[in-house]
Amino acid sequence: MRLYAVVAAGGFRRYATYRMATAAGVFTNTVFGFIMAYAYVALWDERPQLGGYDMSEALTYVWLGQALLMTCAMMGGGFEDELIERIRTGDVAVDLYRPADLQLWWMAGDLGRAAFHLLARGIVPMLLGSLAFDLALPASPGIWLAFLVSVALGVVVSFAIRFLVALSAFWLLDGAGVSQMSWLAGLFFSGMLLPLTLFPGVLGDLARVLPWSSLLQVPADVLLGKRTGWGLVEAYAFQGGWALTLLLVGRLVQSVATRRVVVQGG
């Protein structure tokens, strides 16, 4: 496990070197946060308690979305492009013969990336949002801890989805189309555009049980105190269940792809 801890630390340091890109990202997240916040103000002025949130909770949801956008890679931007390129060029064969698990290696690096983005691109927009609007931020350290656990589970779910997307390149060679469909689904079904509680009927029921809801909707509800007690346990079970299922599917696909590489190499 020490190896993967070193890889995670390396992932954190790798993204920490892009200081100008980080500053630009903070600025972008803040600008879009204000745009969405004022749109939410207009909407909630007309429909108070829409989706089960009051104005303060809705605005908190907006800024939380900006904080977690890159943390949970809702629009991609993590390891998947690099892995797809290594599969396309055949360099992944070297990775498969290394004395390290392919899935755990890339997951460790992605966890380091997520930790950096949470700190570097999450705190400042949230702080600026709290200065400009009345946000419903909890005072209890326990709720913040529960929220961080939920975010961590969301990051693992996000990784597992993107790992499967990257592995599709073993058969498609060019994973650009699958990647685009994945980040569009992540943007819509995570609740980034609107809380999933606003989605009507069957669409809302479906959106809330898909894995992408683990990326924003579930952590947001934990932070806003919508998931407490047994509800918090159910939230963790939901996220953990999707994480475990998707990781196992990814391991199965990785195994099939490895056999294919070995057969072709032989």
PDB file of C-alpha atoms in Angstrom:
ATOM      1  CA  MET A   1       0.000   0.000   0.000  1.00  0.00           C
ATOM      2  CA  ARG A   2       2.977   2.290   0.494  1.00  0.00           C
ATOM      3  CA  LEU A   3       3.538   2.316  -3.268  1.00  0.00           C
ATOM      4  CA  TYR A   4       0.012   3.592  -3.936  1.00  0.00           C
ATOM      5  CA  ALA A   5       0.341   6.215  -1.188  1.00  0.00           C
ATOM      6  CA  VAL A   6       3.444   7.504  -2.979  1.00  0.00           C
ATOM      7  CA  VAL A   7       1.542   7.520  -6.297  1.00  0.00           C
ATOM      8  CA  ALA A   8      -1.313   9.481  -4.666  1.00  0.00           C
ATOM      9  CA  ALA A   9       1.155  12.016  -3.269  1.00  0.00           C
ATOM     10  CA  GLY A  10       2.725  12.268  -6.710  1.00  0.00           C
ATOM     11  CA  GLY A  11      -0.699  12.933  -8.238  1.00  0.00           C
ATOM     12  CA  PHE A  12      -1.223  15.767  -5.764  1.00  0.00           C
ATOM     13  CA  ARG A  13       2.192  17.307  -6.526  1.00  0.00           C
ATOM     14  CA  ARG A  14       1.691  16.921 -10.273  1.00  0.00           C
ATOM     15  CA  TYR A  15      -1.401  19.120 -10.314  1.00  0.00           C
ATOM     16  CA  ALA A  16       0.107  21.513  -7.769  1.00  0.00           C
ATOM     17  CA  THR A  17       2.755  22.493 -10.317  1.00  0.00           C
ATOM     18  CA  TYR A  18       0.151  24.059 -12.645  1.00  0.00           C
ATOM     19  CA  ARG A  19      -0.290  27.245 -10.620  1.00  0.00           C
ATOM     20  CA  MET A  20      -1.558  29.504 -13.385  1.00  0.00           C
ATOM     21  CA  ALA A  21      -4.024  26.864 -14.549  1.00  0.00           C
ATOM     22  CA  THR A  22      -5.239  26.492 -10.968  1.00  0.00           C
ATOM     23  CA  ALA A  23      -5.674  30.254 -10.581  1.00  0.00           C
ATOM     24  CA  ALA A  24      -7.581  30.388 -13.866  1.00  0.00           C
ATOM     25  CA  GLY A  25      -9.741  27.490 -12.704  1.00  0.00           C
ATOM     26  CA  VAL A  26     -10.566  29.233  -9.423  1.00  0.00           C
ATOM     27  CA  PHE A  27     -11.532  32.368 -11.336  1.00  0.00           C
ATOM     28  CA  THR A  28     -13.721  30.376 -13.753  1.00  0.00           C
ATOM     29  CA  ASN A  29     -15.440  28.465 -10.976  1.00  0.00           C
ATOM     30  CA  THR A  30     -16.122  31.699  -9.119  1.00  0.00           C
ATOM     31  CA  VAL A  31     -17.561  33.481 -12.162  1.00  0.00           C
ATOM     32  CA  PHE A  32     -19.829  30.578 -13.054  1.00  0.00           C
ATOM     33  CA  GLY A  33     -20.765  30.298  -9.383  1.00  0.00           C
ATOM     34  CA  PHE A  34     -22.066  33.867  -9.383  1.00  0.00           C
ATOM     35  CA  ILE A  35     -23.907  33.353 -12.687  1.00  0.00           C
ATOM     36  CA  MET A  36     -25.638  30.218 -11.422  1.00  0.00           C
ATOM     37  CA  ALA A  37     -26.274  31.731  -7.989  1.00  0.00           C
ATOM     38  CA  TYR A  38     -28.210  34.687  -9.423  1.00  0.00           C
ATOM     39  CA  ALA A  39     -30.123  32.331 -11.719  1.00  0.00           C
ATOM     40  CA  TYR A  40     -31.055  30.257  -8.662  1.00  0.00           C
ATOM     41  CA  VAL A  41     -32.085  33.426  -6.779  1.00  0.00           C
ATOM     42  CA  ALA A  42     -34.512  34.319  -9.572  1.00  0.00           C
ATOM     43  CA  LEU A  43     -35.865  30.777  -9.701  1.00  0.00           C
ATOM     44  CA  TRP A  44     -36.291  30.394  -5.946  1.00  0.00           C
ATOM     45  CA  ASP A  45     -37.899  33.841  -5.669  1.00  0.00           C
ATOM     46  CA  GLU A  46     -40.659  32.467  -7.882  1.00  0.00           C
ATOM     47  CA  ARG A  47     -40.748  28.999  -6.354  1.00  0.00           C
ATOM     48  CA  PRO A  48     -39.686  29.023  -2.687  1.00  0.00           C
ATOM     49  CA  GLN A  49     -38.777  25.596  -1.251  1.00  0.00           C
ATOM     50  CA  LEU A  50     -38.329  24.239  -4.770  1.00  0.00           C
ATOM     51  CA  GLY A  51     -36.973  20.702  -4.668  1.00  0.00           C
ATOM     52  CA  GLY A  52     -37.088  20.707  -0.879  1.00  0.00           C
ATOM     53  CA  TYR A  53     -34.451  23.449  -0.529  1.00  0.00           C
ATOM     54  CA  ASP A  54     -34.896  26.951   0.806  1.00  0.00           C
ATOM     55  CA  MET A  55     -33.021  29.866  -0.796  1.00  0.00           C
ATOM     56  CA  SER A  56     -29.981  29.538   1.448  1.00  0.00           C
ATOM     57  CA  GLU A  57     -29.702  25.791   0.849  1.00  0.00           C
ATOM     58  CA  ALA A  58     -30.106  26.234  -2.911  1.00  0.00           C
ATOM     59  CA  LEU A  59     -27.292  28.793  -3.002  1.00  0.00           C
ATOM     60  CA  THR A  60     -25.099  26.497  -0.920  1.00  0.00           C
ATOM     61  CA  TYR A  61     -25.790  23.768  -3.464  1.00  0.00           C
ATOM     62  CA  VAL A  62     -24.589  26.069  -6.266  1.00  0.00           C
ATOM     63  CA  TRP A  63     -21.253  26.850  -4.655  1.00  0.00           C
ATOM     64  CA  LEU A  64     -20.761  23.281  -3.551  1.00  0.00           C
ATOM     65  CA  GLY A  65     -21.183  22.245  -7.166  1.00  0.00           C
ATOM     66  CA  GLN A  66     -18.406  24.619  -8.191  1.00  0.00           C
ATOM     67  CA  ALA A  67     -16.189  23.242  -5.419  1.00  0.00           C
ATOM     68  CA  LEU A  68     -16.738  19.622  -6.468  1.00  0.00           C
ATOM     69  CA  LEU A  69     -16.793  20.092 -10.252  1.00  0.00           C
ATOM     70  CA  MET A  70     -13.116  19.265 -10.672  1.00  0.00           C
ATOM     71  CA  THR A  71     -12.774  17.301  -7.450  1.00  0.00           C
ATOM     72  CA  CYS A  72     -15.182  14.651  -8.735  1.00  0.00           C
ATOM     73  CA  ALA A  73     -14.199  15.283 -12.382  1.00  0.00           C
ATOM     74  CA  MET A  74     -17.824  15.661 -13.486  1.00  0.00           C
ATOM     75  CA  MET A  75     -16.625  16.881 -16.874  1.00  0.00           C
ATOM     76  CA  GLY A  76     -13.613  14.590 -17.068  1.00  0.00           C
ATOM     77  CA  GLY A  77     -10.135  16.049 -16.954  1.00  0.00           C
ATOM     78  CA  GLY A  78      -8.476  13.351 -14.890  1.00  0.00           C
ATOM     79  CA  PHE A  79      -6.353  10.368 -15.843  1.00  0.00           C
ATOM     80  CA  GLU A  80      -8.592   8.889 -18.531  1.00  0.00           C
ATOM     81  CA  ASP A  81      -7.184  10.781 -21.511  1.00  0.00           C
ATOM     82  CA  GLU A  82      -3.657   9.677 -20.646  1.00  0.00           C
ATOM     83  CA  LEU A  83      -4.708   6.050 -20.168  1.00  0.00           C
ATOM     84  CA  ILE A  84      -6.662   6.055 -23.442  1.00  0.00           C
ATOM     85  CA  GLU A  85      -3.573   7.348 -25.246  1.00  0.00           C
ATOM     86  CA  ARG A  86      -1.396   4.654 -23.678  1.00  0.00           C
ATOM     87  CA  ILE A  87      -3.873   2.003 -24.812  1.00  0.00           C
ATOM     88  CA  ARG A  88      -4.015   3.461 -28.321  1.00  0.00           C
ATOM     89  CA  THR A  89      -0.222   3.501 -28.696  1.00  0.00           C
ATOM     90  CA  GLY A  90       0.288   0.123 -27.029  1.00  0.00           C
ATOM     91  CA  ASP A  91       2.330   1.581 -24.154  1.00  0.00           C
ATOM     92  CA  VAL A  92      -0.220   0.091 -21.741  1.00  0.00           C
ATOM     93  CA  ALA A  93       1.449  -3.289 -22.319  1.00  0.00           C
ATOM     94  CA  VAL A  94       4.369  -2.014 -20.234  1.00  0.00           C
ATOM     95  CA  ASP A  95       1.943  -0.979 -17.487  1.00  0.00           C
ATOM     96  CA  LEU A  96       0.313  -4.413 -17.438  1.00  0.00           C
ATOM     97  CA  TYR A  97       3.655  -6.155 -16.906  1.00  0.00           C
ATOM     98  CA  ARG A  98       4.676  -3.890 -14.026  1.00  0.00           C
ATOM     99  CA  PRO A  99       4.526  -5.330 -10.466  1.00  0.00           C
ATOM    100  CA  ALA A 100       1.649  -2.969  -9.655  1.00  0.00           C
ATOM    101  CA  ASP A 101      -2.088  -3.279 -10.166  1.00  0.00           C
ATOM    102  CA  LEU A 102      -3.231  -1.136 -13.104  1.00  0.00           C
ATOM    103  CA  GLN A 103      -6.533  -0.117 -11.520  1.00  0.00           C
ATOM    104  CA  LEU A 104      -5.060   0.697  -8.105  1.00  0.00           C
ATOM    105  CA  TRP A 105      -2.192   2.632  -9.699  1.00  0.00           C
ATOM    106  CA  TRP A 106      -4.467   4.949 -11.636  1.00  0.00           C
ATOM    107  CA  MET A 107      -6.940   5.251  -8.751  1.00  0.00           C
ATOM    108  CA  ALA A 108      -4.187   6.317  -6.353  1.00  0.00           C
ATOM    109  CA  GLY A 109      -3.069   9.040  -8.750  1.00  0.00           C
ATOM    110  CA  ASP A 110      -6.647  10.186  -9.236  1.00  0.00           C
ATOM    111  CA  LEU A 111      -7.228  10.411  -5.484  1.00  0.00           C
ATOM    112  CA  GLY A 112      -4.188  12.698  -5.255  1.00  0.00           C
ATOM    113  CA  ARG A 113      -5.602  14.831  -8.084  1.00  0.00           C
ATOM    114  CA  ALA A 114      -8.984  15.039  -6.348  1.00  0.00           C
ATOM    115  CA  ALA A 115      -7.435  16.052  -3.020  1.00  0.00           C
ATOM    116  CA  PHE A 116      -5.554  18.885  -4.703  1.00  0.00           C
ATOM    117  CA  HIS A 117      -8.620  20.202  -6.529  1.00  0.00           C
ATOM    118  CA  LEU A 118     -10.741  20.053  -3.378  1.00  0.00           C
ATOM    119  CA  LEU A 119      -8.229  22.223  -1.544  1.00  0.00           C
ATOM    120  CA  ALA A 120      -7.056  24.475  -4.376  1.00  0.00           C
ATOM    121  CA  ARG A 121     -10.217  24.935  -6.423  1.00  0.00           C
ATOM    122  CA  GLY A 122     -12.880  24.204  -3.825  1.00  0.00           C
ATOM    123  CA  ILE A 123     -12.174  26.383  -0.814  1.00  0.00           C
ATOM    124  CA  VAL A 124     -11.737  29.804  -2.464  1.00  0.00           C
ATOM    125  CA  PRO A 125     -14.974  29.800  -4.552  1.00  0.00           C
ATOM    126  CA  MET A 126     -16.893  28.501  -1.536  1.00  0.00           C
ATOM    127  CA  LEU A 127     -15.415  31.231   0.656  1.00  0.00           C
ATOM    128  CA  LEU A 128     -16.230  33.969  -1.856  1.00  0.00           C
ATOM    129  CA  GLY A 129     -19.732  32.603  -2.250  1.00  0.00           C
ATOM    130  CA  SER A 130     -20.248  32.680   1.503  1.00  0.00           C
ATOM    131  CA  LEU A 131     -19.160  36.338   1.596  1.00  0.00           C
ATOM    132  CA  ALA A 132     -21.634  37.334  -1.128  1.00  0.00           C
ATOM    133  CA  PHE A 133     -24.618  35.167  -0.154  1.00  0.00           C
ATOM    134  CA  ASP A 134     -26.236  33.731   2.937  1.00  0.00           C
ATOM    135  CA  LEU A 135     -25.171  30.096   2.688  1.00  0.00           C
ATOM    136  CA  ALA A 136     -26.458  27.263   4.853  1.00  0.00           C
ATOM    137  CA  LEU A 137     -23.054  26.023   5.998  1.00  0.00           C
ATOM    138  CA  PRO A 138     -23.145  23.687   9.015  1.00  0.00           C
ATOM    139  CA  ALA A 139     -21.478  24.615  12.272  1.00  0.00           C
ATOM    140  CA  SER A 140     -21.029  21.013  13.407  1.00  0.00           C
ATOM    141  CA  PRO A 141     -17.607  19.427  12.686  1.00  0.00           C
ATOM    142  CA  GLY A 142     -19.394  16.080  12.550  1.00  0.00           C
ATOM    143  CA  ILE A 143     -21.421  17.137   9.514  1.00  0.00           C
ATOM    144  CA  TRP A 144     -18.282  18.377   7.762  1.00  0.00           C
ATOM    145  CA  LEU A 145     -16.564  15.064   8.471  1.00  0.00           C
ATOM    146  CA  ALA A 146     -19.576  13.132   7.165  1.00  0.00           C
ATOM    147  CA  PHE A 147     -19.506  15.345   4.069  1.00  0.00           C
ATOM    148  CA  LEU A 148     -15.802  14.654   3.415  1.00  0.00           C
ATOM    149  CA  VAL A 149     -16.425  10.916   3.667  1.00  0.00           C
ATOM    150  CA  SER A 150     -19.235  11.264   1.130  1.00  0.00           C
ATOM    151  CA  VAL A 151     -16.992  13.297  -1.178  1.00  0.00           C
ATOM    152  CA  ALA A 152     -14.290  10.619  -0.962  1.00  0.00           C
ATOM    153  CA  LEU A 153     -16.811   7.942  -1.929  1.00  0.00           C
ATOM    154  CA  GLY A 154     -18.009  10.161  -4.776  1.00  0.00           C
ATOM    155  CA  VAL A 155     -14.439  10.503  -6.060  1.00  0.00           C
ATOM    156  CA  VAL A 156     -14.041   6.711  -6.084  1.00  0.00           C
ATOM    157  CA  VAL A 157     -17.319   6.313  -8.000  1.00  0.00           C
ATOM    158  CA  SER A 158     -16.153   8.952 -10.475  1.00  0.00           C
ATOM    159  CA  PHE A 159     -12.826   7.168 -10.927  1.00  0.00           C
ATOM    160  CA  ALA A 160     -14.541   3.808 -11.473  1.00  0.00           C
ATOM    161  CA  ILE A 161     -16.764   5.262 -14.205  1.00  0.00           C
ATOM    162  CA  ARG A 162     -13.860   6.954 -15.971  1.00  0.00           C
ATOM    163  CA  PHE A 163     -11.678   3.846 -15.671  1.00  0.00           C
ATOM    164  CA  LEU A 164     -14.324   1.872 -17.563  1.00  0.00           C
ATOM    165  CA  VAL A 165     -14.508   4.655 -20.137  1.00  0.00           C
ATOM    166  CA  ALA A 166     -10.734   4.488 -20.623  1.00  0.00           C
ATOM    167  CA  LEU A 167     -10.747   0.688 -20.932  1.00  0.00           C
ATOM    168  CA  SER A 168     -13.213   0.943 -23.812  1.00  0.00           C
ATOM    169  CA  ALA A 169     -10.222   2.060 -25.897  1.00  0.00           C
ATOM    170  CA  PHE A 170      -8.998  -1.551 -25.940  1.00  0.00           C
ATOM    171  CA  TRP A 171     -11.841  -2.236 -28.359  1.00  0.00           C
ATOM    172  CA  LEU A 172     -12.598   1.207 -29.837  1.00  0.00           C
ATOM    173  CA  LEU A 173      -9.003   2.526 -29.977  1.00  0.00           C
ATOM    174  CA  ASP A 174     -10.340   6.096 -29.912  1.00  0.00           C
ATOM    175  CA  GLY A 175     -12.176   6.713 -26.649  1.00  0.00           C
ATOM    176  CA  ALA A 176     -13.105  10.338 -27.391  1.00  0.00           C
ATOM    177  CA  GLY A 177     -16.761   9.574 -28.145  1.00  0.00           C
ATOM    178  CA  VAL A 178     -17.274   7.480 -25.036  1.00  0.00           C
ATOM    179  CA  SER A 179     -15.510  10.134 -22.935  1.00  0.00           C
ATOM    180  CA  GLN A 180     -17.780  12.873 -24.245  1.00  0.00           C
ATOM    181  CA  MET A 181     -20.912  10.839 -23.562  1.00  0.00           C
ATOM    182  CA  SER A 182     -19.624  10.061 -20.086  1.00  0.00           C
ATOM    183  CA  TRP A 183     -18.959  13.671 -19.085  1.00  0.00           C
ATOM    184  CA  LEU A 184     -22.297  14.809 -20.535  1.00  0.00           C
ATOM    185  CA  ALA A 185     -24.040  12.161 -18.440  1.00  0.00           C
ATOM    186  CA  GLY A 186     -21.963  13.185 -15.427  1.00  0.00           C
ATOM    187  CA  LEU A 187     -22.814  16.853 -15.851  1.00  0.00           C
ATOM    188  CA  PHE A 188     -26.545  16.155 -16.146  1.00  0.00           C
ATOM    189  CA  PHE A 189     -27.119  13.230 -13.769  1.00  0.00           C
ATOM    190  CA  SER A 190     -24.795  14.417 -10.992  1.00  0.00           C
ATOM    191  CA  GLY A 191     -27.116  17.361 -10.341  1.00  0.00           C
ATOM    192  CA  MET A 192     -24.579  19.930 -11.519  1.00  0.00           C
ATOM    193  CA  LEU A 193     -27.106  21.821 -13.639  1.00  0.00           C
ATOM    194  CA  LEU A 194     -30.058  21.458 -11.256  1.00  0.00           C
ATOM    195  CA  PRO A 195     -30.617  19.396  -8.105  1.00  0.00           C
ATOM    196  CA  LEU A 196     -31.944  15.962  -8.977  1.00  0.00           C
ATOM    197  CA  THR A 197     -34.872  16.556  -6.640  1.00  0.00           C
ATOM    198  CA  LEU A 198     -36.222  18.943  -9.306  1.00  0.00           C
ATOM    199  CA  PHE A 199     -36.315  16.261 -11.998  1.00  0.00           C
ATOM    200  CA  PRO A 200     -39.909  15.129 -12.560  1.00  0.00           C
ATOM    201  CA  GLY A 201     -41.412  11.652 -12.384  1.00  0.00           C
ATOM    202  CA  VAL A 202     -39.550   8.676 -13.769  1.00  0.00           C
ATOM    203  CA  LEU A 203     -36.613  10.836 -14.892  1.00  0.00           C
ATOM    204  CA  GLY A 204     -36.065  12.010 -11.328  1.00  0.00           C
ATOM    205  CA  ASP A 205     -36.362   8.478  -9.924  1.00  0.00           C
ATOM    206  CA  LEU A 206     -33.869   7.209 -12.487  1.00  0.00           C
ATOM    207  CA  ALA A 207     -31.422  10.086 -12.009  1.00  0.00           C
ATOM    208  CA  ARG A 208     -31.276   9.556  -8.248  1.00  0.00           C
ATOM    209  CA  VAL A 209     -30.324   5.863  -8.526  1.00  0.00           C
ATOM    210  CA  LEU A 210     -27.649   6.282 -11.198  1.00  0.00           C
ATOM    211  CA  PRO A 211     -24.006   6.351 -10.022  1.00  0.00           C
ATOM    212  CA  TRP A 212     -23.458   9.985 -11.077  1.00  0.00           C
ATOM    213  CA  SER A 213     -25.709  11.203  -8.247  1.00  0.00           C
ATOM    214  CA  SER A 214     -22.891  10.133  -5.901  1.00  0.00           C
ATOM    215  CA  LEU A 215     -20.703  12.916  -7.285  1.00  0.00           C
ATOM    216  CA  LEU A 216     -22.713  15.946  -6.124  1.00  0.00           C
ATOM    217  CA  GLN A 217     -26.315  15.307  -5.119  1.00  0.00           C
ATOM    218  CA  VAL A 218     -25.517  12.892  -2.296  1.00  0.00           C
ATOM    219  CA  PRO A 219     -22.582  14.881  -0.803  1.00  0.00           C
ATOM    220  CA  ALA A 220     -24.651  18.075  -1.033  1.00  0.00           C
ATOM    221  CA  ASP A 221     -27.542  16.502   0.859  1.00  0.00           C
ATOM    222  CA  VAL A 222     -25.109  15.271   3.513  1.00  0.00           C
ATOM    223  CA  LEU A 223     -23.658  18.771   3.968  1.00  0.00           C
ATOM    224  CA  LEU A 224     -27.122  20.352   4.052  1.00  0.00           C
ATOM    225  CA  GLY A 225     -28.284  17.952   6.753  1.00  0.00           C
ATOM    226  CA  LYS A 226     -30.756  16.125   4.510  1.00  0.00           C
ATOM    227  CA  ARG A 227     -29.017  12.828   5.271  1.00  0.00           C
ATOM    228  CA  THR A 228     -28.671  12.151   8.983  1.00  0.00           C
ATOM    229  CA  GLY A 229     -28.860   9.058  11.112  1.00  0.00           C
ATOM    230  CA  TRP A 230     -30.046   6.086   9.103  1.00  0.00           C
ATOM    231  CA  GLY A 231     -30.342   8.310   6.046  1.00  0.00           C
ATOM    232  CA  LEU A 232     -26.594   8.959   6.235  1.00  0.00           C
ATOM    233  CA  VAL A 233     -25.934   5.215   6.440  1.00  0.00           C
ATOM    234  CA  GLU A 234     -28.114   4.710   3.360  1.00  0.00           C
ATOM    235  CA  ALA A 235     -26.206   7.447   1.527  1.00  0.00           C
ATOM    236  CA  TYR A 236     -22.871   5.793   2.281  1.00  0.00           C
ATOM    237  CA  ALA A 237     -24.256   2.386   1.331  1.00  0.00           C
ATOM    238  CA  PHE A 238     -25.510   3.785  -1.973  1.00  0.00           C
ATOM    239  CA  GLN A 239     -22.174   5.384  -2.839  1.00  0.00           C
ATOM    240  CA  GLY A 240     -20.134   2.455  -1.545  1.00  0.00           C
ATOM    241  CA  GLY A 241     -22.310  -0.021  -3.418  1.00  0.00           C
ATOM    242  CA  TRP A 242     -21.814   1.777  -6.716  1.00  0.00           C
ATOM    243  CA  ALA A 243     -18.084   2.197  -6.058  1.00  0.00           C
ATOM    244  CA  LEU A 244     -17.627  -1.513  -5.322  1.00  0.00           C
ATOM    245  CA  THR A 245     -19.768  -2.624  -8.264  1.00  0.00           C
ATOM    246  CA  LEU A 246     -18.069  -0.380 -10.794  1.00  0.00           C
ATOM    247  CA  LEU A 247     -14.584  -1.220  -9.520  1.00  0.00           C
ATOM    248  CA  LEU A 248     -15.330  -4.942  -9.801  1.00  0.00           C
ATOM    249  CA  VAL A 249     -16.663  -4.480 -13.332  1.00  0.00           C
ATOM    250  CA  GLY A 250     -13.555  -2.477 -14.157  1.00  0.00           C
ATOM    251  CA  ARG A 251     -11.358  -5.258 -12.791  1.00  0.00           C
ATOM    252  CA  LEU A 252     -13.221  -7.811 -14.907  1.00  0.00           C
ATOM    253  CA  VAL A 253     -12.858  -5.692 -18.056  1.00  0.00           C
ATOM    254  CA  GLN A 254      -9.189  -5.119 -17.212  1.00  0.00           C
ATOM    255  CA  SER A 255      -8.691  -8.879 -16.926  1.00  0.00           C
ATOM    256  CA  VAL A 256     -10.297  -9.500 -20.323  1.00  0.00           C
ATOM    257  CA  ALA A 257      -8.227  -6.721 -21.891  1.00  0.00           C
ATOM    258  CA  THR A 258      -5.028  -8.088 -20.329  1.00  0.00           C
ATOM    259  CA  ARG A 259      -5.637 -11.528 -21.822  1.00  0.00           C
ATOM    260  CA  ARG A 260      -6.223  -9.884 -25.177  1.00  0.00           C
ATOM    261  CA  VAL A 261      -2.930  -8.000 -24.967  1.00  0.00           C
ATOM    262  CA  VAL A 262      -1.080 -11.185 -23.962  1.00  0.00           C
ATOM    263  CA  VAL A 263      -2.618 -13.172 -26.832  1.00  0.00           C
ATOM    264  CA  GLN A 264      -1.851 -10.460 -29.389  1.00  0.00           C
ATOM    265  CA  GLY A 265       1.642 -10.018 -27.999  1.00  0.00           C
ATOM    266  CA  GLY A 266       2.256 -13.758 -28.205  1.00  0.00           C
TER     267      GLY A 266
END
